[in-house]
Amino acid sequence: MRAVVVVPSEKKVQVLEHPEPELRAPSQVKVRILDVGVCGTDREIASFQYGTPPQGSDYLVIGHESLGEVVEVGAAVDGLAVGDLVVPTVRRPCPQGCPACRVGRQDFCFTGDFTERGIGGAHGFMTELVVDEAAVLKRLDPALREVGVLVEPLTIAEKAFKQVWDVQDRLPWFDPNAAETARGLDHKAVVFGAGPVGLLGAMALVLRGFETWVYSLERPPHPKAAITEAIGAHYVSAAEHDMDALAEQVGRIDLVYEATGAVRPTFALLERLGQNGVFVLTGVPGHGKPSELDLHKLMRNMVLKNQLVLGTVNANAEAFAAAARDLAEFHRRWPAALAQVISGRHALEAAPALLEQGGDGIKQVVRIAD
Ligand code: BGC
Ligand code: ZN
Protein backbone atom coordinates (compact mmCIF):
# COMPACT_ATOMS: atom_id res chain seq x y z
CA MET A 1 0.00 0.00 0.00
CA ARG A 2 1.05 3.62 -0.46
CA ALA A 3 2.50 5.67 2.40
CA VAL A 4 3.94 9.18 2.69
CA VAL A 5 7.33 8.89 4.35
CA VAL A 6 10.36 10.91 5.34
CA VAL A 7 13.81 9.35 4.83
CA PRO A 8 16.15 11.32 7.12
CA SER A 9 19.37 9.64 5.85
CA GLU A 10 18.56 10.79 2.27
CA LYS A 11 16.72 13.97 3.26
CA LYS A 12 13.73 12.89 1.17
CA VAL A 13 9.96 13.14 1.55
CA GLN A 14 8.20 10.74 -0.79
CA VAL A 15 5.41 8.25 -1.48
CA LEU A 16 6.61 4.65 -0.95
CA GLU A 17 5.19 1.13 -1.00
CA HIS A 18 4.81 0.14 2.66
CA PRO A 19 3.75 -3.35 3.89
CA GLU A 20 0.10 -3.70 4.81
CA PRO A 21 -0.36 -4.18 8.59
CA GLU A 22 -2.13 -7.23 10.05
CA LEU A 23 -3.93 -7.78 13.35
CA ARG A 24 -1.41 -9.30 15.78
CA ALA A 25 -3.65 -9.63 18.85
CA PRO A 26 -7.39 -10.10 19.47
CA SER A 27 -7.46 -6.64 21.11
CA GLN A 28 -6.49 -4.90 17.86
CA VAL A 29 -8.41 -3.14 15.13
CA LYS A 30 -7.61 -2.43 11.48
CA VAL A 31 -8.50 1.04 10.27
CA ARG A 32 -8.74 2.43 6.76
CA ILE A 33 -7.41 5.98 6.89
CA LEU A 34 -9.69 8.63 5.40
CA ASP A 35 -8.11 12.01 6.23
CA VAL A 36 -4.80 13.18 7.69
CA GLY A 37 -4.13 16.76 8.75
CA VAL A 38 -0.80 18.53 8.33
CA CYS A 39 0.59 20.74 11.11
CA GLY A 40 3.77 22.60 12.05
CA THR A 41 5.19 19.47 13.68
CA ASP A 42 4.84 17.61 10.35
CA ARG A 43 6.60 20.43 8.49
CA GLU A 44 9.47 20.27 10.98
CA ILE A 45 9.69 16.51 10.47
CA ALA A 46 9.65 17.02 6.70
CA SER A 47 12.54 19.47 7.02
CA PHE A 48 14.44 16.94 9.17
CA GLN A 49 14.54 19.08 12.31
CA TYR A 50 12.36 16.68 14.30
CA GLY A 51 11.05 13.14 14.14
CA THR A 52 12.67 9.68 14.18
CA PRO A 53 11.84 6.49 12.27
CA PRO A 54 10.97 3.36 14.25
CA GLN A 55 13.96 1.24 15.27
CA GLY A 56 15.22 -0.80 12.33
CA SER A 57 13.51 1.35 9.67
CA ASP A 58 15.27 3.99 7.61
CA TYR A 59 12.02 5.85 7.01
CA LEU A 60 9.11 7.17 9.05
CA VAL A 61 5.51 7.11 7.82
CA ILE A 62 4.41 10.62 8.71
CA GLY A 63 0.98 11.83 9.94
CA HIS A 64 -0.49 12.02 13.44
CA GLU A 65 -3.77 13.96 12.96
CA SER A 66 -6.03 11.35 11.48
CA LEU A 67 -9.53 10.10 10.88
CA GLY A 68 -10.33 6.56 9.79
CA GLU A 69 -12.95 3.89 9.37
CA VAL A 70 -12.84 0.51 11.10
CA VAL A 71 -12.46 -2.36 8.59
CA GLU A 72 -11.61 -5.30 10.88
CA VAL A 73 -11.93 -5.94 14.62
CA GLY A 74 -10.12 -8.55 16.75
CA ALA A 75 -12.15 -11.19 18.61
CA ALA A 76 -11.66 -9.49 22.00
CA VAL A 77 -12.73 -6.02 20.88
CA ASP A 78 -15.78 -4.54 22.52
CA GLY A 79 -17.58 -1.38 21.53
CA LEU A 80 -16.17 -0.94 18.03
CA ALA A 81 -17.61 -2.33 14.82
CA VAL A 82 -16.74 -2.37 11.14
CA GLY A 83 -17.78 0.94 9.60
CA ASP A 84 -17.24 3.04 12.75
CA LEU A 85 -15.56 6.40 12.33
CA VAL A 86 -12.52 6.58 14.65
CA VAL A 87 -9.58 8.80 15.63
CA PRO A 88 -6.44 7.23 17.14
CA THR A 89 -4.43 8.90 19.91
CA VAL A 90 -0.80 9.73 19.09
CA ARG A 91 1.46 8.85 22.02
CA ARG A 92 2.30 5.33 23.20
CA PRO A 93 3.73 4.45 26.65
CA CYS A 94 7.45 4.23 27.47
CA PRO A 95 8.96 0.72 27.75
CA GLN A 96 9.98 1.32 31.37
CA GLY A 97 6.33 1.74 32.33
CA CYS A 98 6.79 4.94 34.33
CA PRO A 99 4.03 5.85 36.83
CA ALA A 100 2.24 8.00 34.22
CA CYS A 101 2.49 5.56 31.30
CA ARG A 102 1.44 2.68 33.53
CA VAL A 103 -1.97 4.28 34.04
CA GLY A 104 -2.47 5.39 30.42
CA ARG A 105 -1.27 8.94 31.04
CA GLN A 106 1.72 8.88 28.69
CA ASP A 107 0.93 12.51 27.88
CA PHE A 108 2.68 13.05 31.26
CA CYS A 109 5.44 10.44 30.67
CA PHE A 110 8.33 10.94 33.10
CA THR A 111 11.10 9.21 31.16
CA GLY A 112 10.64 10.83 27.74
CA ASP A 113 11.03 7.40 26.13
CA PHE A 114 7.46 7.31 24.83
CA THR A 115 6.84 6.92 21.12
CA GLU A 116 4.52 9.08 19.04
CA ARG A 117 2.92 7.68 15.91
CA GLY A 118 4.02 9.67 12.86
CA ILE A 119 6.48 11.71 14.94
CA GLY A 120 8.95 9.68 16.94
CA GLY A 121 9.76 5.98 16.98
CA ALA A 122 6.52 4.68 15.43
CA HIS A 123 4.97 4.90 11.98
CA GLY A 124 2.10 7.33 11.54
CA PHE A 125 -1.16 7.50 9.69
CA MET A 126 -0.49 9.02 6.26
CA THR A 127 -1.06 5.67 4.58
CA GLU A 128 -3.97 3.48 3.52
CA LEU A 129 -4.36 1.06 6.46
CA VAL A 130 -3.15 1.01 10.07
CA VAL A 131 -3.53 -1.41 12.98
CA ASP A 132 -3.74 -0.35 16.60
CA GLU A 133 -5.16 -1.36 19.96
CA ALA A 134 -8.91 -0.75 20.26
CA ALA A 135 -8.22 1.17 23.50
CA VAL A 136 -6.44 3.98 21.63
CA LEU A 137 -9.28 4.55 19.16
CA LYS A 138 -11.92 7.15 19.90
CA ARG A 139 -15.23 6.58 18.12
CA LEU A 140 -16.88 9.62 16.48
CA ASP A 141 -20.39 10.55 15.49
CA PRO A 142 -20.70 9.63 11.76
CA ALA A 143 -21.96 13.19 11.14
CA LEU A 144 -18.36 14.34 11.73
CA ARG A 145 -16.95 12.66 8.60
CA GLU A 146 -15.89 15.97 7.01
CA VAL A 147 -14.36 17.58 10.13
CA GLY A 148 -13.32 14.63 12.32
CA VAL A 149 -9.67 15.11 11.36
CA LEU A 150 -9.78 18.21 13.61
CA VAL A 151 -10.21 16.08 16.75
CA GLU A 152 -6.45 15.70 17.36
CA PRO A 153 -5.61 19.43 17.20
CA LEU A 154 -8.64 20.09 19.43
CA THR A 155 -7.33 17.63 22.05
CA ILE A 156 -4.55 20.13 22.82
CA ALA A 157 -7.19 22.59 24.08
CA GLU A 158 -9.17 19.88 25.83
CA LYS A 159 -6.18 18.71 27.84
CA ALA A 160 -5.22 22.33 28.57
CA PHE A 161 -8.65 23.44 29.78
CA LYS A 162 -9.08 20.37 31.98
CA GLN A 163 -5.86 21.43 33.73
CA VAL A 164 -7.01 25.05 33.89
CA TRP A 165 -10.21 24.01 35.71
CA ASP A 166 -8.18 21.82 38.05
CA VAL A 167 -5.68 24.52 38.97
CA GLN A 168 -8.21 27.34 39.17
CA ASP A 169 -10.01 25.36 41.86
CA ARG A 170 -7.39 27.11 44.02
CA LEU A 171 -9.68 30.20 44.05
CA PRO A 172 -13.39 31.06 43.68
CA TRP A 173 -13.00 31.39 39.91
CA PHE A 174 -16.43 30.13 38.96
CA ASP A 175 -19.88 30.41 40.39
CA PRO A 176 -20.33 26.84 41.69
CA ASN A 177 -24.07 27.06 40.97
CA ALA A 178 -23.72 28.03 37.33
CA ALA A 179 -24.34 25.48 34.60
CA GLU A 180 -21.24 23.76 33.19
CA THR A 181 -21.53 25.60 29.87
CA ALA A 182 -21.87 29.03 31.49
CA ARG A 183 -19.05 28.58 33.97
CA GLY A 184 -16.92 31.34 32.50
CA LEU A 185 -19.36 33.98 33.81
CA ASP A 186 -17.77 37.28 32.94
CA HIS A 187 -14.38 35.68 32.39
CA LYS A 188 -12.28 36.87 29.51
CA ALA A 189 -9.92 34.83 27.41
CA VAL A 190 -7.39 35.79 24.77
CA VAL A 191 -6.38 33.24 22.18
CA PHE A 192 -3.02 34.15 20.73
CA GLY A 193 -2.71 32.88 17.16
CA ALA A 194 -5.48 31.94 14.72
CA GLY A 195 -4.12 28.71 13.28
CA PRO A 196 -6.17 25.52 13.74
CA VAL A 197 -5.06 25.06 17.37
CA GLY A 198 -5.99 28.66 18.18
CA LEU A 199 -9.34 28.68 16.39
CA LEU A 200 -10.42 25.33 17.85
CA GLY A 201 -9.31 26.56 21.28
CA ALA A 202 -11.41 29.71 20.77
CA MET A 203 -14.46 27.57 19.95
CA ALA A 204 -13.88 25.53 23.11
CA LEU A 205 -13.64 28.73 25.18
CA VAL A 206 -16.80 30.24 23.71
CA LEU A 207 -18.57 26.95 24.46
CA ARG A 208 -17.44 27.28 28.08
CA GLY A 209 -18.93 30.74 28.38
CA PHE A 210 -15.80 32.88 28.06
CA GLU A 211 -15.90 36.19 26.27
CA THR A 212 -13.11 35.42 23.84
CA TRP A 213 -10.70 37.51 21.78
CA VAL A 214 -8.52 36.05 19.04
CA TYR A 215 -5.32 38.02 18.49
CA SER A 216 -3.46 37.19 15.28
CA LEU A 217 -1.39 38.83 12.56
CA GLU A 218 -3.79 38.74 9.59
CA ARG A 219 -5.72 41.88 8.72
CA PRO A 220 -9.45 41.49 8.15
CA PRO A 221 -11.23 40.73 5.92
CA HIS A 222 -9.68 37.29 6.33
CA PRO A 223 -11.17 33.80 6.83
CA LYS A 224 -9.57 33.67 10.30
CA ALA A 225 -11.42 36.85 11.29
CA ALA A 226 -14.64 35.60 9.70
CA ILE A 227 -14.51 32.30 11.62
CA THR A 228 -13.78 34.16 14.85
CA GLU A 229 -16.75 36.49 14.42
CA ALA A 230 -19.04 33.61 13.35
CA ILE A 231 -18.50 31.82 16.68
CA GLY A 232 -19.24 34.96 18.66
CA ALA A 233 -15.65 35.86 19.55
CA HIS A 234 -13.80 39.12 18.77
CA TYR A 235 -11.00 39.27 16.25
CA VAL A 236 -8.13 41.72 16.78
CA SER A 237 -5.40 41.98 14.17
CA ALA A 238 -1.89 42.36 15.56
CA ALA A 239 -1.05 44.27 12.36
CA GLU A 240 -3.55 46.95 13.35
CA HIS A 241 -3.52 46.95 17.15
CA ASP A 242 -0.58 46.58 19.52
CA MET A 243 -0.85 44.61 22.73
CA ASP A 244 -1.68 47.64 24.85
CA ALA A 245 -4.69 48.31 22.64
CA LEU A 246 -5.69 44.66 22.93
CA ALA A 247 -5.34 44.69 26.72
CA GLU A 248 -7.35 47.88 26.96
CA GLN A 249 -10.17 46.36 24.89
CA VAL A 250 -10.30 43.15 26.89
CA GLY A 251 -9.92 44.51 30.40
CA ARG A 252 -8.86 41.88 32.92
CA ILE A 253 -7.37 38.96 30.99
CA ASP A 254 -8.30 35.82 32.94
CA LEU A 255 -6.90 33.25 30.55
CA VAL A 256 -4.49 33.26 27.63
CA TYR A 257 -4.33 30.31 25.27
CA GLU A 258 -1.11 30.67 23.32
CA ALA A 259 -0.96 28.90 19.95
CA THR A 260 1.86 30.60 18.02
CA GLY A 261 5.23 29.35 19.29
CA ALA A 262 6.41 32.97 18.88
CA VAL A 263 8.55 33.62 21.94
CA ARG A 264 8.92 37.40 22.29
CA PRO A 265 5.29 38.38 21.69
CA THR A 266 4.16 35.55 23.95
CA PHE A 267 6.11 36.93 26.90
CA ALA A 268 4.98 40.46 26.04
CA LEU A 269 1.43 39.16 26.36
CA LEU A 270 2.28 37.45 29.66
CA GLU A 271 3.10 40.92 31.03
CA ARG A 272 -0.55 41.81 30.42
CA LEU A 273 -2.14 38.79 32.12
CA GLY A 274 -4.74 39.81 34.73
CA GLN A 275 -5.29 39.18 38.41
CA ASN A 276 -5.43 35.43 39.24
CA GLY A 277 -4.91 34.68 35.54
CA VAL A 278 -3.67 31.53 33.82
CA PHE A 279 -1.42 31.60 30.78
CA VAL A 280 -1.38 28.37 28.75
CA LEU A 281 1.55 27.70 26.40
CA THR A 282 1.04 25.23 23.54
CA GLY A 283 3.43 26.44 20.80
CA VAL A 284 6.81 24.75 20.45
CA PRO A 285 9.49 27.26 19.40
CA GLY A 286 12.75 26.18 17.78
CA HIS A 287 16.07 27.16 19.29
CA GLY A 288 16.87 30.87 19.20
CA LYS A 289 18.99 33.57 20.69
CA PRO A 290 18.41 34.52 24.33
CA SER A 291 15.86 37.34 24.61
CA GLU A 292 15.62 40.43 26.79
CA LEU A 293 12.61 40.31 29.08
CA ASP A 294 11.38 42.56 31.85
CA LEU A 295 11.93 39.82 34.39
CA HIS A 296 11.30 42.14 37.33
CA LYS A 297 7.87 42.98 36.06
CA LEU A 298 7.06 39.35 35.20
CA MET A 299 8.06 38.03 38.60
CA ARG A 300 6.38 40.88 40.47
CA ASN A 301 3.16 40.26 38.53
CA MET A 302 3.24 36.53 38.98
CA VAL A 303 3.49 36.86 42.73
CA LEU A 304 1.30 39.88 43.40
CA LYS A 305 -1.39 38.73 40.95
CA ASN A 306 -1.37 35.00 41.83
CA GLN A 307 -0.58 34.13 38.24
CA LEU A 308 0.13 30.78 36.74
CA VAL A 309 1.96 29.78 33.54
CA LEU A 310 1.16 26.31 32.30
CA GLY A 311 2.85 24.43 29.48
CA THR A 312 1.03 21.48 27.96
CA VAL A 313 1.76 18.87 25.28
CA ASN A 314 -0.03 15.90 23.77
CA ALA A 315 -3.32 14.51 25.07
CA ASN A 316 -4.81 11.48 26.77
CA ALA A 317 -7.85 9.32 26.03
CA GLU A 318 -10.05 11.56 28.18
CA ALA A 319 -9.06 14.60 26.11
CA PHE A 320 -9.87 12.71 22.90
CA ALA A 321 -13.31 11.86 24.30
CA ALA A 322 -13.87 15.49 25.25
CA ALA A 323 -12.71 16.63 21.80
CA ALA A 324 -15.12 14.22 20.10
CA ARG A 325 -17.98 15.66 22.19
CA ASP A 326 -17.00 19.30 21.69
CA LEU A 327 -16.40 18.89 17.96
CA ALA A 328 -19.94 17.51 17.62
CA GLU A 329 -21.21 20.57 19.49
CA PHE A 330 -19.17 22.99 17.30
CA HIS A 331 -20.61 21.21 14.26
CA ARG A 332 -24.13 21.68 15.62
CA ARG A 333 -23.66 25.36 16.50
CA TRP A 334 -21.33 26.64 13.80
CA PRO A 335 -21.25 24.15 10.89
CA ALA A 336 -19.98 26.63 8.31
CA ALA A 337 -17.30 28.22 10.50
CA LEU A 338 -16.03 24.80 11.58
CA ALA A 339 -15.86 23.54 7.98
CA GLN A 340 -13.91 26.68 7.03
CA VAL A 341 -11.06 25.70 9.37
CA ILE A 342 -10.14 23.12 6.70
CA SER A 343 -8.94 25.28 3.83
CA GLY A 344 -7.59 22.67 1.46
CA ARG A 345 -7.80 18.97 0.65
CA HIS A 346 -5.06 17.20 -1.25
CA ALA A 347 -4.40 13.80 -2.80
CA LEU A 348 -1.85 11.49 -1.16
CA GLU A 349 0.50 12.00 -4.12
CA ALA A 350 0.50 15.76 -3.43
CA ALA A 351 1.45 15.32 0.22
CA PRO A 352 5.27 15.45 -0.14
CA ALA A 353 5.10 18.88 -1.83
CA LEU A 354 2.54 20.10 0.71
CA LEU A 355 4.80 18.97 3.58
CA GLU A 356 7.87 20.61 2.09
CA GLN A 357 6.38 23.88 0.91
CA GLY A 358 3.53 24.31 3.35
CA GLY A 359 0.18 25.53 2.11
CA ASP A 360 -1.47 28.78 2.94
CA GLY A 361 -4.83 29.02 4.60
CA ILE A 362 -5.64 27.33 7.90
CA LYS A 363 -5.67 23.51 8.05
CA GLN A 364 -4.50 21.49 5.06
CA VAL A 365 -5.78 17.92 4.90
CA VAL A 366 -4.60 14.95 2.86
CA ARG A 367 -7.55 12.86 1.73
CA ILE A 368 -6.48 9.23 1.57
CA ALA A 369 -9.90 7.65 0.89
CA ASP A 370 -13.55 8.71 0.55
C1 BGC B 1 1.21 16.63 18.48
C2 BGC B 1 1.36 16.00 19.87
C3 BGC B 1 2.83 15.72 20.16
C4 BGC B 1 3.68 16.97 19.93
C5 BGC B 1 5.15 16.78 20.21
C6 BGC B 1 2.14 17.79 18.31
O1 BGC B 1 2.05 18.27 17.00
O2 BGC B 1 -0.12 17.06 18.31
O3 BGC B 1 0.63 14.80 19.93
O4 BGC B 1 2.96 15.29 21.51
O5 BGC B 1 3.49 17.41 18.60
O6 BGC B 1 5.75 15.77 19.43
ZN1 ZN C 1 -0.09 18.14 15.02
XYZ file of C-alpha atoms and ligand atoms in Angstrom:
383
model
C 0.000 0.000 0.000
C 1.053 3.623 -0.458
C 2.497 5.669 2.403
C 3.937 9.177 2.687
C 7.331 8.889 4.345
C 10.365 10.906 5.342
C 13.806 9.352 4.833
C 16.155 11.317 7.118
C 19.365 9.641 5.847
C 18.557 10.792 2.273
C 16.716 13.968 3.256
C 13.731 12.887 1.166
C 9.961 13.138 1.545
C 8.195 10.735 -0.795
C 5.405 8.250 -1.479
C 6.608 4.649 -0.947
C 5.186 1.126 -1.000
C 4.814 0.135 2.663
C 3.752 -3.346 3.894
C 0.098 -3.699 4.806
C -0.359 -4.183 8.586
C -2.133 -7.226 10.053
C -3.929 -7.780 13.348
C -1.407 -9.300 15.779
C -3.655 -9.631 18.851
C -7.386 -10.098 19.473
C -7.456 -6.635 21.115
C -6.490 -4.899 17.861
C -8.413 -3.138 15.126
C -7.612 -2.434 11.482
C -8.496 1.036 10.274
C -8.744 2.430 6.757
C -7.409 5.975 6.892
C -9.693 8.626 5.403
C -8.106 12.009 6.226
C -4.803 13.178 7.691
C -4.127 16.760 8.752
C -0.800 18.532 8.333
C 0.585 20.740 11.112
C 3.767 22.597 12.052
C 5.185 19.468 13.678
C 4.838 17.608 10.350
C 6.600 20.427 8.492
C 9.471 20.266 10.979
C 9.691 16.511 10.471
C 9.645 17.018 6.701
C 12.538 19.469 7.017
C 14.436 16.939 9.171
C 14.543 19.076 12.308
C 12.364 16.683 14.297
C 11.048 13.140 14.136
C 12.673 9.677 14.183
C 11.839 6.491 12.268
C 10.969 3.358 14.248
C 13.963 1.237 15.270
C 15.219 -0.799 12.330
C 13.509 1.351 9.668
C 15.273 3.992 7.613
C 12.023 5.852 7.009
C 9.106 7.172 9.045
C 5.508 7.110 7.817
C 4.409 10.620 8.711
C 0.980 11.830 9.936
C -0.493 12.022 13.445
C -3.769 13.957 12.963
C -6.029 11.350 11.482
C -9.531 10.095 10.878
C -10.333 6.556 9.790
C -12.949 3.890 9.373
C -12.840 0.507 11.102
C -12.457 -2.357 8.594
C -11.614 -5.304 10.878
C -11.926 -5.945 14.617
C -10.120 -8.546 16.753
C -12.152 -11.186 18.607
C -11.660 -9.490 21.997
C -12.726 -6.016 20.876
C -15.783 -4.542 22.521
C -17.583 -1.375 21.531
C -16.168 -0.937 18.025
C -17.615 -2.328 14.820
C -16.739 -2.367 11.136
C -17.781 0.942 9.597
C -17.244 3.040 12.752
C -15.557 6.403 12.327
C -12.517 6.585 14.655
C -9.585 8.795 15.635
C -6.437 7.231 17.143
C -4.429 8.896 19.911
C -0.801 9.729 19.090
C 1.458 8.847 22.018
C 2.300 5.325 23.195
C 3.727 4.448 26.654
C 7.446 4.230 27.472
C 8.958 0.722 27.754
C 9.981 1.317 31.373
C 6.328 1.736 32.329
C 6.788 4.945 34.335
C 4.034 5.848 36.828
C 2.243 7.997 34.223
C 2.494 5.560 31.301
C 1.441 2.680 33.527
C -1.969 4.277 34.038
C -2.468 5.385 30.418
C -1.268 8.936 31.044
C 1.718 8.879 28.686
C 0.929 12.507 27.881
C 2.684 13.051 31.256
C 5.439 10.438 30.667
C 8.333 10.940 33.103
C 11.103 9.208 31.156
C 10.637 10.834 27.744
C 11.032 7.399 26.132
C 7.458 7.306 24.834
C 6.840 6.917 21.116
C 4.520 9.085 19.043
C 2.917 7.677 15.907
C 4.024 9.670 12.864
C 6.480 11.714 14.942
C 8.953 9.685 16.943
C 9.755 5.977 16.982
C 6.523 4.683 15.434
C 4.966 4.901 11.978
C 2.104 7.329 11.537
C -1.164 7.499 9.693
C -0.490 9.022 6.263
C -1.064 5.672 4.575
C -3.970 3.478 3.524
C -4.361 1.055 6.463
C -3.148 1.006 10.069
C -3.534 -1.415 12.979
C -3.738 -0.347 16.597
C -5.159 -1.356 19.957
C -8.911 -0.747 20.265
C -8.216 1.167 23.497
C -6.436 3.985 21.631
C -9.275 4.547 19.158
C -11.925 7.146 19.899
C -15.235 6.585 18.117
C -16.877 9.623 16.484
C -20.389 10.549 15.487
C -20.704 9.634 11.755
C -21.962 13.194 11.141
C -18.359 14.339 11.729
C -16.948 12.664 8.598
C -15.890 15.966 7.007
C -14.360 17.576 10.127
C -13.323 14.629 12.322
C -9.670 15.113 11.364
C -9.780 18.210 13.611
C -10.207 16.076 16.753
C -6.449 15.697 17.361
C -5.607 19.434 17.196
C -8.636 20.085 19.431
C -7.334 17.635 22.051
C -4.547 20.134 22.816
C -7.185 22.594 24.076
C -9.171 19.875 25.834
C -6.181 18.712 27.839
C -5.217 22.329 28.567
C -8.645 23.443 29.783
C -9.076 20.370 31.976
C -5.857 21.432 33.735
C -7.007 25.051 33.891
C -10.209 24.014 35.706
C -8.182 21.821 38.051
C -5.675 24.525 38.974
C -8.212 27.336 39.174
C -10.015 25.364 41.857
C -7.392 27.110 44.019
C -9.683 30.196 44.048
C -13.388 31.065 43.684
C -13.002 31.391 39.908
C -16.431 30.130 38.962
C -19.876 30.405 40.390
C -20.332 26.836 41.687
C -24.065 27.060 40.971
C -23.716 28.030 37.325
C -24.337 25.476 34.599
C -21.243 23.760 33.189
C -21.525 25.605 29.871
C -21.869 29.035 31.494
C -19.048 28.580 33.966
C -16.922 31.344 32.502
C -19.364 33.981 33.808
C -17.766 37.284 32.944
C -14.380 35.680 32.392
C -12.278 36.865 29.514
C -9.922 34.833 27.408
C -7.388 35.792 24.775
C -6.384 33.241 22.184
C -3.019 34.153 20.733
C -2.714 32.881 17.159
C -5.482 31.942 14.723
C -4.124 28.711 13.279
C -6.171 25.520 13.744
C -5.063 25.057 17.367
C -5.988 28.657 18.184
C -9.335 28.683 16.387
C -10.417 25.334 17.850
C -9.313 26.565 21.283
C -11.411 29.712 20.774
C -14.457 27.574 19.949
C -13.881 25.531 23.107
C -13.639 28.734 25.182
C -16.804 30.242 23.711
C -18.571 26.954 24.455
C -17.444 27.279 28.084
C -18.935 30.738 28.383
C -15.801 32.880 28.065
C -15.901 36.190 26.275
C -13.106 35.418 23.839
C -10.701 37.508 21.781
C -8.518 36.051 19.041
C -5.316 38.017 18.489
C -3.457 37.192 15.285
C -1.391 38.830 12.560
C -3.788 38.741 9.594
C -5.715 41.881 8.721
C -9.451 41.486 8.154
C -11.233 40.734 5.916
C -9.683 37.293 6.333
C -11.171 33.804 6.829
C -9.569 33.674 10.305
C -11.416 36.850 11.289
C -14.640 35.596 9.700
C -14.505 32.295 11.619
C -13.780 34.158 14.849
C -16.750 36.488 14.417
C -19.038 33.611 13.350
C -18.497 31.820 16.679
C -19.245 34.960 18.660
C -15.648 35.858 19.549
C -13.800 39.116 18.773
C -11.001 39.272 16.251
C -8.132 41.719 16.783
C -5.397 41.978 14.170
C -1.886 42.363 15.561
C -1.048 44.267 12.361
C -3.550 46.948 13.350
C -3.517 46.949 17.154
C -0.582 46.579 19.516
C -0.853 44.605 22.732
C -1.678 47.637 24.846
C -4.693 48.312 22.637
C -5.694 44.657 22.930
C -5.342 44.688 26.721
C -7.351 47.876 26.955
C -10.169 46.360 24.885
C -10.303 43.145 26.893
C -9.916 44.512 30.404
C -8.865 41.876 32.924
C -7.365 38.956 30.989
C -8.303 35.818 32.943
C -6.898 33.253 30.553
C -4.494 33.262 27.629
C -4.334 30.305 25.274
C -1.111 30.672 23.320
C -0.955 28.904 19.953
C 1.858 30.597 18.024
C 5.229 29.348 19.292
C 6.413 32.972 18.875
C 8.552 33.616 21.941
C 8.917 37.397 22.293
C 5.289 38.380 21.691
C 4.163 35.546 23.955
C 6.108 36.932 26.901
C 4.978 40.457 26.042
C 1.431 39.160 26.356
C 2.278 37.454 29.659
C 3.104 40.920 31.025
C -0.549 41.813 30.418
C -2.143 38.795 32.122
C -4.738 39.813 34.725
C -5.285 39.177 38.409
C -5.430 35.428 39.236
C -4.912 34.677 35.537
C -3.667 31.531 33.823
C -1.420 31.597 30.775
C -1.378 28.375 28.752
C 1.546 27.701 26.398
C 1.045 25.230 23.541
C 3.428 26.442 20.803
C 6.812 24.749 20.445
C 9.493 27.258 19.400
C 12.748 26.184 17.779
C 16.073 27.157 19.287
C 16.868 30.871 19.202
C 18.995 33.572 20.688
C 18.415 34.518 24.334
C 15.859 37.335 24.614
C 15.624 40.428 26.790
C 12.611 40.309 29.078
C 11.379 42.560 31.847
C 11.930 39.823 34.387
C 11.303 42.142 37.334
C 7.873 42.981 36.058
C 7.061 39.353 35.204
C 8.062 38.033 38.605
C 6.379 40.882 40.475
C 3.155 40.263 38.532
C 3.242 36.532 38.976
C 3.493 36.862 42.729
C 1.304 39.881 43.395
C -1.392 38.731 40.947
C -1.372 35.003 41.832
C -0.580 34.129 38.240
C 0.128 30.783 36.742
C 1.958 29.782 33.544
C 1.156 26.308 32.304
C 2.850 24.429 29.483
C 1.027 21.483 27.964
C 1.764 18.873 25.279
C -0.030 15.896 23.770
C -3.318 14.511 25.067
C -4.806 11.482 26.773
C -7.852 9.319 26.031
C -10.046 11.556 28.183
C -9.060 14.601 26.111
C -9.870 12.708 22.903
C -13.305 11.857 24.303
C -13.874 15.493 25.252
C -12.707 16.626 21.796
C -15.117 14.216 20.101
C -17.977 15.664 22.189
C -16.996 19.300 21.688
C -16.399 18.889 17.961
C -19.942 17.508 17.616
C -21.213 20.569 19.488
C -19.170 22.990 17.299
C -20.608 21.209 14.261
C -24.134 21.675 15.615
C -23.659 25.364 16.495
C -21.326 26.645 13.799
C -21.247 24.147 10.893
C -19.981 26.632 8.306
C -17.301 28.217 10.496
C -16.029 24.796 11.582
C -15.857 23.535 7.982
C -13.913 26.678 7.035
C -11.062 25.699 9.374
C -10.140 23.122 6.698
C -8.945 25.275 3.834
C -7.586 22.665 1.458
C -7.801 18.969 0.646
C -5.056 17.203 -1.247
C -4.397 13.804 -2.796
C -1.848 11.493 -1.162
C 0.497 12.002 -4.123
C 0.500 15.759 -3.432
C 1.452 15.321 0.223
C 5.268 15.447 -0.140
C 5.100 18.875 -1.832
C 2.544 20.096 0.710
C 4.795 18.967 3.581
C 7.868 20.611 2.086
C 6.377 23.884 0.911
C 3.525 24.308 3.354
C 0.177 25.530 2.108
C -1.473 28.782 2.940
C -4.832 29.025 4.602
C -5.642 27.332 7.895
C -5.675 23.510 8.054
C -4.496 21.488 5.063
C -5.782 17.924 4.895
C -4.603 14.950 2.859
C -7.546 12.862 1.734
C -6.479 9.228 1.566
C -9.903 7.655 0.885
C -13.548 8.715 0.554
C 1.210 16.626 18.485
C 1.363 15.995 19.872
C 2.825 15.723 20.163
C 3.675 16.965 19.929
C 5.148 16.775 20.210
C 2.141 17.788 18.311
O 2.045 18.274 17.003
O -0.120 17.057 18.310
O 0.630 14.803 19.932
O 2.957 15.293 21.505
O 3.486 17.406 18.603
O 5.745 15.769 19.432
Zn -0.090 18.138 15.021
